mmCIF file of C-alpha atoms in Angstrom:
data_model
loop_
_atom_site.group_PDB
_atom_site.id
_atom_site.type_symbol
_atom_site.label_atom_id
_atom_site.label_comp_id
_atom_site.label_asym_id
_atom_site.label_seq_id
_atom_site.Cartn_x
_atom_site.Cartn_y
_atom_site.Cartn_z
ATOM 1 C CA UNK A 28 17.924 6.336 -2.214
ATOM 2 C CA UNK A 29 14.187 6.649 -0.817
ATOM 3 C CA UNK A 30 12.780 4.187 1.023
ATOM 4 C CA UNK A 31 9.966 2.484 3.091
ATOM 5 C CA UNK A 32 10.209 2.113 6.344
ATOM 6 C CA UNK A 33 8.341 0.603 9.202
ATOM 7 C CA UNK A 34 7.620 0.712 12.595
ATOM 8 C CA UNK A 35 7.971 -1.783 15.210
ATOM 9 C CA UNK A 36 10.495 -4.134 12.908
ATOM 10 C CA UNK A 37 8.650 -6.964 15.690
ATOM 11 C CA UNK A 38 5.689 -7.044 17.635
ATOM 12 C CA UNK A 39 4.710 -9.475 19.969
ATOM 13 C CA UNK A 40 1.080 -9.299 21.358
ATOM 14 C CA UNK A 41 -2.125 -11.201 23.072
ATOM 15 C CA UNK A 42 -4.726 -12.745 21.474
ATOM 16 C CA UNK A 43 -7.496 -10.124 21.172
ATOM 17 C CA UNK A 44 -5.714 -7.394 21.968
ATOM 18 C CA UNK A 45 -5.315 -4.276 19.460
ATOM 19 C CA UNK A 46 -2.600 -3.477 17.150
ATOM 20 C CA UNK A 47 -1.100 -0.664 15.072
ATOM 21 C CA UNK A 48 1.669 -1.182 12.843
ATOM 22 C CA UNK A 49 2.941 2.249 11.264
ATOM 23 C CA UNK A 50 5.053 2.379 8.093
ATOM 24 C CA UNK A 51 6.581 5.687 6.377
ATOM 25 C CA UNK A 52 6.134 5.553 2.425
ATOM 26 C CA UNK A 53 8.216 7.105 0.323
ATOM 27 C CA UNK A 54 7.257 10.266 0.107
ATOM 28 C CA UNK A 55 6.290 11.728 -3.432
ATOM 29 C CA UNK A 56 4.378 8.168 -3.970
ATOM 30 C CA UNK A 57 0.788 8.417 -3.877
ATOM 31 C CA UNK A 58 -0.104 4.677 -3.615
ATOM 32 C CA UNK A 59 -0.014 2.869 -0.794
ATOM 33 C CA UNK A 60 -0.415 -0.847 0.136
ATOM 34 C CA UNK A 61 -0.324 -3.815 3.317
ATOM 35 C CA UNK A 62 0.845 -7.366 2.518
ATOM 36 C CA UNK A 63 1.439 -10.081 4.830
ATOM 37 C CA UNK A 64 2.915 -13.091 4.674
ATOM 38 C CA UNK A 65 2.619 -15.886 6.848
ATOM 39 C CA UNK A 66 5.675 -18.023 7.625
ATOM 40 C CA UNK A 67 6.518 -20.220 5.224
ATOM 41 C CA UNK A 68 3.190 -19.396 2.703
ATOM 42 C CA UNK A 69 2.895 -16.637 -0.357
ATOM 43 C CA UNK A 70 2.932 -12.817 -0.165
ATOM 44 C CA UNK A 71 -1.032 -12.002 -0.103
ATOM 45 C CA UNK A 72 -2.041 -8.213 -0.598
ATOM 46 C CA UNK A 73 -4.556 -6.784 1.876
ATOM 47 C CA UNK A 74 -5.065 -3.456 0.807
ATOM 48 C CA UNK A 75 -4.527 -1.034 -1.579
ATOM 49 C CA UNK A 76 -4.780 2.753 -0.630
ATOM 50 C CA UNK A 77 -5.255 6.010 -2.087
ATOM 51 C CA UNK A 78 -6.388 9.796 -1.863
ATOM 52 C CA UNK A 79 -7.352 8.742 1.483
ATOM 53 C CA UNK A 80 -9.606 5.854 0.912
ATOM 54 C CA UNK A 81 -9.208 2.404 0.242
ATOM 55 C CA UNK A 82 -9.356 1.423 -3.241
ATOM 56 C CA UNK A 83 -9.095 -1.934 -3.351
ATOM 57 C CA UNK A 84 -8.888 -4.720 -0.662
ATOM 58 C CA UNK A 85 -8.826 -8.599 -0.659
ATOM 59 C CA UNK A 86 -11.342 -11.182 1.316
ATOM 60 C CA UNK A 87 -8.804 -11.484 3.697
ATOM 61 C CA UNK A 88 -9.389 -7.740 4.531
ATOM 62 C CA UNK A 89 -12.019 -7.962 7.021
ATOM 63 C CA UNK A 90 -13.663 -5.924 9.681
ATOM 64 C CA UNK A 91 -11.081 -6.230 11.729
ATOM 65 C CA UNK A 92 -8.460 -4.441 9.569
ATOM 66 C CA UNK A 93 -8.517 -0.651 8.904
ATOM 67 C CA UNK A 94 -6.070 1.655 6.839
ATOM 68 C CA UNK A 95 -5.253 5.234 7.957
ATOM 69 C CA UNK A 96 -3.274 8.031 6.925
ATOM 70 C CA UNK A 97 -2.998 10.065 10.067
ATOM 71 C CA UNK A 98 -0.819 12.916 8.844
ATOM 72 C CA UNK A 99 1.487 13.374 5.868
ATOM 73 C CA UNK A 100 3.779 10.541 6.370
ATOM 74 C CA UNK A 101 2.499 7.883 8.086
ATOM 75 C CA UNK A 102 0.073 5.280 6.972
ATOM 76 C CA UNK A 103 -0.974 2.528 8.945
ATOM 77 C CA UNK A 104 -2.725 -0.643 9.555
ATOM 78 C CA UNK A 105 -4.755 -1.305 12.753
ATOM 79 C CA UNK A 106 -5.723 -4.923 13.415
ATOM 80 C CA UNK A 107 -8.576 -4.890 16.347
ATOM 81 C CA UNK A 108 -8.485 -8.028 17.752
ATOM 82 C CA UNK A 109 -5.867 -9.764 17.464
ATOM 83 C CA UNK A 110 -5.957 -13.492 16.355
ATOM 84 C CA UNK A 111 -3.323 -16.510 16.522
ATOM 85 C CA UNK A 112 -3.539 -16.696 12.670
ATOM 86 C CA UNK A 113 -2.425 -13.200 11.841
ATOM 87 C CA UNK A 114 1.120 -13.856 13.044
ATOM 88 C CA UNK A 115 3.048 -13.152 10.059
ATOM 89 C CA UNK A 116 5.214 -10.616 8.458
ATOM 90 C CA UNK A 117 3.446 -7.545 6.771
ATOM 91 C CA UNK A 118 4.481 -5.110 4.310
ATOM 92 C CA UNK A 119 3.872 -2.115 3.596
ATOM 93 C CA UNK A 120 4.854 -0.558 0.074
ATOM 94 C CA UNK A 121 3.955 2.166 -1.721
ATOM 95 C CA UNK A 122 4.100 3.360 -5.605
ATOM 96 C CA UNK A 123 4.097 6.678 -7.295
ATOM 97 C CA UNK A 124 1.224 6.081 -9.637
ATOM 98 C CA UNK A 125 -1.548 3.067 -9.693
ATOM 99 C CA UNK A 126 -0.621 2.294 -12.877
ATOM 100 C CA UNK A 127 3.640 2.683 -11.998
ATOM 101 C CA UNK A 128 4.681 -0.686 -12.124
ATOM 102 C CA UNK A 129 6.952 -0.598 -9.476
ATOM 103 C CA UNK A 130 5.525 -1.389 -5.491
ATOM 104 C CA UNK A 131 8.452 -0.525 -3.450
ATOM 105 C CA UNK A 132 8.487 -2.657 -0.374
ATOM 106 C CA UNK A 133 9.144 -1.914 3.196
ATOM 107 C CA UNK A 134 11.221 -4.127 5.597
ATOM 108 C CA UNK A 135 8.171 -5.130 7.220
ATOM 109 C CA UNK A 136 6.474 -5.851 10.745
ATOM 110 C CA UNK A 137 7.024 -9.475 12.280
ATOM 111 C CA UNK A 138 3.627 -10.126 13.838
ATOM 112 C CA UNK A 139 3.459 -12.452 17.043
ATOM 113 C CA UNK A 140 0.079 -13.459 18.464
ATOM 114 C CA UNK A 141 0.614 -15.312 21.815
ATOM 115 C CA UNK B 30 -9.424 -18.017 -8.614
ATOM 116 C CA UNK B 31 -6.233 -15.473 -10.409
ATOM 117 C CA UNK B 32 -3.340 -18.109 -9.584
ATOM 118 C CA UNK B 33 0.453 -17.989 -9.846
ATOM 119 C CA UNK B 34 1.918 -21.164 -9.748
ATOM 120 C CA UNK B 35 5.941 -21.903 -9.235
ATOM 121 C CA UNK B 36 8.302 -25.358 -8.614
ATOM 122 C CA UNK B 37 9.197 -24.408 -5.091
ATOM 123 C CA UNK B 38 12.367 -26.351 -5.314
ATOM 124 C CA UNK B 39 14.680 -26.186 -3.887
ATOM 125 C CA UNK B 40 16.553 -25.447 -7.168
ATOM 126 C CA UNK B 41 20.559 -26.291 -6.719
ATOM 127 C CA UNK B 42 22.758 -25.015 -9.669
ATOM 128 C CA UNK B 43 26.404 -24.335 -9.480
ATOM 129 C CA UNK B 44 28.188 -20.978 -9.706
ATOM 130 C CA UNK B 45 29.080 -19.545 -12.777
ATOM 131 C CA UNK B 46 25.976 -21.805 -14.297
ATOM 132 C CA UNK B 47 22.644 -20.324 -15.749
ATOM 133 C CA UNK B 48 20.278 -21.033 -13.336
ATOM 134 C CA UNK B 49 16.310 -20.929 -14.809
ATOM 135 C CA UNK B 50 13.714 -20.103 -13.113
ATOM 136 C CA UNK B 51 9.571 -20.578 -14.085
ATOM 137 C CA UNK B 52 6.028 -19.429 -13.938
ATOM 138 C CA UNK B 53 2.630 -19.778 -15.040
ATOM 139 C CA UNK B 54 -0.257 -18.017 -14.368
ATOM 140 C CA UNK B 55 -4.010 -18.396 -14.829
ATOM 141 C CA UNK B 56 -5.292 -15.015 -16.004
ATOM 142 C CA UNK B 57 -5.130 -14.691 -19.416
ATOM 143 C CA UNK B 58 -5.690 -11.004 -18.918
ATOM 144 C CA UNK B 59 -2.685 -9.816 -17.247
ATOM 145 C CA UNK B 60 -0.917 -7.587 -18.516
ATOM 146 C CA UNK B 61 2.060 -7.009 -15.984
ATOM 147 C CA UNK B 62 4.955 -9.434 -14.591
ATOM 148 C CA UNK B 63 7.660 -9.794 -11.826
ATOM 149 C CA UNK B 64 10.426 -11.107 -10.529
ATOM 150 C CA UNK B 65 10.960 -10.248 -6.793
ATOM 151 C CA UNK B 66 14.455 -11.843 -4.917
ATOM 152 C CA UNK B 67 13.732 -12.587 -1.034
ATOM 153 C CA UNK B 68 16.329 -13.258 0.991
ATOM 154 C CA UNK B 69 15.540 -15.337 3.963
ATOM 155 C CA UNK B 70 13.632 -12.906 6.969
ATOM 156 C CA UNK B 71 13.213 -9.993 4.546
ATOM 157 C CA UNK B 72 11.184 -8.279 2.560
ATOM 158 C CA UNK B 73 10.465 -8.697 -1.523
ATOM 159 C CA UNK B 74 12.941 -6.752 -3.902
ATOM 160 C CA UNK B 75 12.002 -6.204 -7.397
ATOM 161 C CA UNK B 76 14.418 -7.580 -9.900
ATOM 162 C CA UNK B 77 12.805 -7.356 -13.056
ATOM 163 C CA UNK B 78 9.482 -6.482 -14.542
ATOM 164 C CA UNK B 79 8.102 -7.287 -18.141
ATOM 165 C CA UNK B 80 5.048 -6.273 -19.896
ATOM 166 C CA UNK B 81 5.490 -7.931 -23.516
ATOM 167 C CA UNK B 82 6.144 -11.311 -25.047
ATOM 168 C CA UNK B 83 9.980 -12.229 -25.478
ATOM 169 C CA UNK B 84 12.843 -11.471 -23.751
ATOM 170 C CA UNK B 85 14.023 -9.027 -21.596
ATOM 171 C CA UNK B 86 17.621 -8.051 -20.524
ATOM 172 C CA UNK B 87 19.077 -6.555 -17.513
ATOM 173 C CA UNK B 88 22.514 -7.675 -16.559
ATOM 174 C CA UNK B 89 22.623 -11.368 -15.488
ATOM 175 C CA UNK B 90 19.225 -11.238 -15.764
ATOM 176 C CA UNK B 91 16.604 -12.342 -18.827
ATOM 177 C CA UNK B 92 13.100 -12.324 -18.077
ATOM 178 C CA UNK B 93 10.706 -14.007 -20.497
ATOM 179 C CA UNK B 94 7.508 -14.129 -21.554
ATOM 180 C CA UNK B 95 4.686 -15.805 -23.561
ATOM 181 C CA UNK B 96 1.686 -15.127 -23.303
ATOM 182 C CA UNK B 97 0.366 -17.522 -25.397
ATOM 183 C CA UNK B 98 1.143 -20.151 -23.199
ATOM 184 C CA UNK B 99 0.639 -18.333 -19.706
ATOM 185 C CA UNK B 100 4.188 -18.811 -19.246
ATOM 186 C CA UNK B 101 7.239 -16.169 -17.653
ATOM 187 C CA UNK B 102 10.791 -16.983 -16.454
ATOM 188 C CA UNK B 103 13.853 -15.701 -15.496
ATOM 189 C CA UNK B 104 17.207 -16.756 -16.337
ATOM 190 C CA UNK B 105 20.314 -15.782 -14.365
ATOM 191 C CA UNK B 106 23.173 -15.648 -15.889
ATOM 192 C CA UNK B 107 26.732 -17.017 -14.012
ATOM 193 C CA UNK B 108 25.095 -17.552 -10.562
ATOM 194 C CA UNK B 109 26.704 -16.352 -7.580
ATOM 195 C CA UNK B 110 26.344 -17.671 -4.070
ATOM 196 C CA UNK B 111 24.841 -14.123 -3.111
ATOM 197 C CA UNK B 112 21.915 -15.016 -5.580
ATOM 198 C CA UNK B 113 21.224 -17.864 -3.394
ATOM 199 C CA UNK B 114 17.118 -16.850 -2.326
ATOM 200 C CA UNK B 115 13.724 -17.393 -3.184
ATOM 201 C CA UNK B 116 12.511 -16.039 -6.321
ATOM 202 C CA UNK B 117 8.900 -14.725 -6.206
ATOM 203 C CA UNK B 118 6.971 -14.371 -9.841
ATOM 204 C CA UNK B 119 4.042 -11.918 -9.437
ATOM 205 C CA UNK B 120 1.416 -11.196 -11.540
ATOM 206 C CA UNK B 121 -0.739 -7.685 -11.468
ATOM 207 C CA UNK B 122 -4.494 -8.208 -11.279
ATOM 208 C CA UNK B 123 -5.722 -5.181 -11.029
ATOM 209 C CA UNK B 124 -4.005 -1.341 -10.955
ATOM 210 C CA UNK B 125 -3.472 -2.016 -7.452
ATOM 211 C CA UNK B 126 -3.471 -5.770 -6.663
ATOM 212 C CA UNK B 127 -0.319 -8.333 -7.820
ATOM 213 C CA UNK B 128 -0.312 -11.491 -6.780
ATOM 214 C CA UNK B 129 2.287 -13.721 -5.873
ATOM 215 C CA UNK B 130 3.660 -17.209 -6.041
ATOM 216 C CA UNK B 131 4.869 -19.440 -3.511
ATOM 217 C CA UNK B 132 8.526 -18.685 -4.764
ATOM 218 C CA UNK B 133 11.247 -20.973 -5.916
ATOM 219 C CA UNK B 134 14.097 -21.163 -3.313
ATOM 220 C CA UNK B 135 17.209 -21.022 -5.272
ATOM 221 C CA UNK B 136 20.853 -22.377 -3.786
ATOM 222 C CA UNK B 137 23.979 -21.689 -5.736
ATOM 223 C CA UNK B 138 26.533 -24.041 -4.561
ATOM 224 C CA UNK B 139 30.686 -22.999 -4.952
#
């Protein structure tokens, strides 16, 4: 069965420093989208992508985030500057249509900020 | 604010027992619901998904829900200790955006 994957599984870094976390959707899905989740609190959805441009994103989304699809497979979320409070766990999933119901999750990225 | 709101128990039921899970949510617009299972360290599985007031049936599992009342659950059906997780409702806000609760963490004792 397809899934999505993601790349590192963990990632420990330093305050301020930059970070890429990649993640493989499955691949006749045209929807893509980040979630994290901070230990302990709710999912919260970052980012919704599509055709190559974000279509949606949430307050927490900030100029310090960025979406790219590099090449046909990968799609990826870049935080700049790494802060103590975006250690978490983020998702990636991805969905065939906007309107498909189903988000199929990835196994996600354990974020550390030291 | 769109808000989901569950008990985040924990919620102890014995196996074999019906174990009954719940949900509100604030937008009266929403159209779309879920039931996501995450286990402990990993990532959110979908388990059911309902679009229409009543009930809906997949194996052990019933979702339901009213709309009237801002209300969705899901039953399971003779509880096994590998159902032991948190339970995640989610509510779609937009074509792209759901949002989640805080999950009720479900234990099914032997």
């Amino acid at each position: 069965e397809p899934e999505v994957t993601q790349t590192p599984s963990h990632q420990v870094t330093q305050m301020g420093q930059e970070v890429i976390l990649r993640c493989v959707p499955i691949s006749n899905h045209l929807y893509f989208y980040w979630y994290r989740q901070i230990l302990g609190q709710k999912v919260e959805f970052l980012v919704s992508f599509y055709n190559n441009e974000i279509s949606e994103k949430s307050e927490i989304f900030d100029d310090q985030f960025s979406v790219e699809r590099p090449d046909g497979s990968n799609f990826t979320l870049k935080i700049r500057s790494t802060k103590l409070e975006d250690s978490a766990m983020y998702f990636c999933a991805s969905s065939e249509l906007a309107g498909e119901e189903t988000q199929y999750f990835g196994p996600g990225t354990r974020l550390l900020v030291l | 604010q769109k808000e989901v709101e569950q008990n985040s128990g924990p919620l102890s039921v014995p196996e074999g027992a019906i174990a009954s899970l719940n949900c509100t949510y604030s937008d009266r617009g929403s159209q779309s619901f879920f039931w996501y299972r995450q286990y402990s360290g990993k990532s959110p599985e979908l388990i059911m998904s309902i679009y229409s007031n009543g009930d809906k049936e997949d194996g052990r599992f019933t979702a339901q829900l009213n709309k009237a009342s801002q209300y969705v659950s899901l039953l399971i059906r003779d509880s096994q200790p590998s159902d032991s997780a948190t339970y995640l409702c989610a509510v779609r806000s937009s074509a792209s955006k759901i949002i989640f609760g805080s999950g009720t963490r479900l234990s099914i004792r032997p």
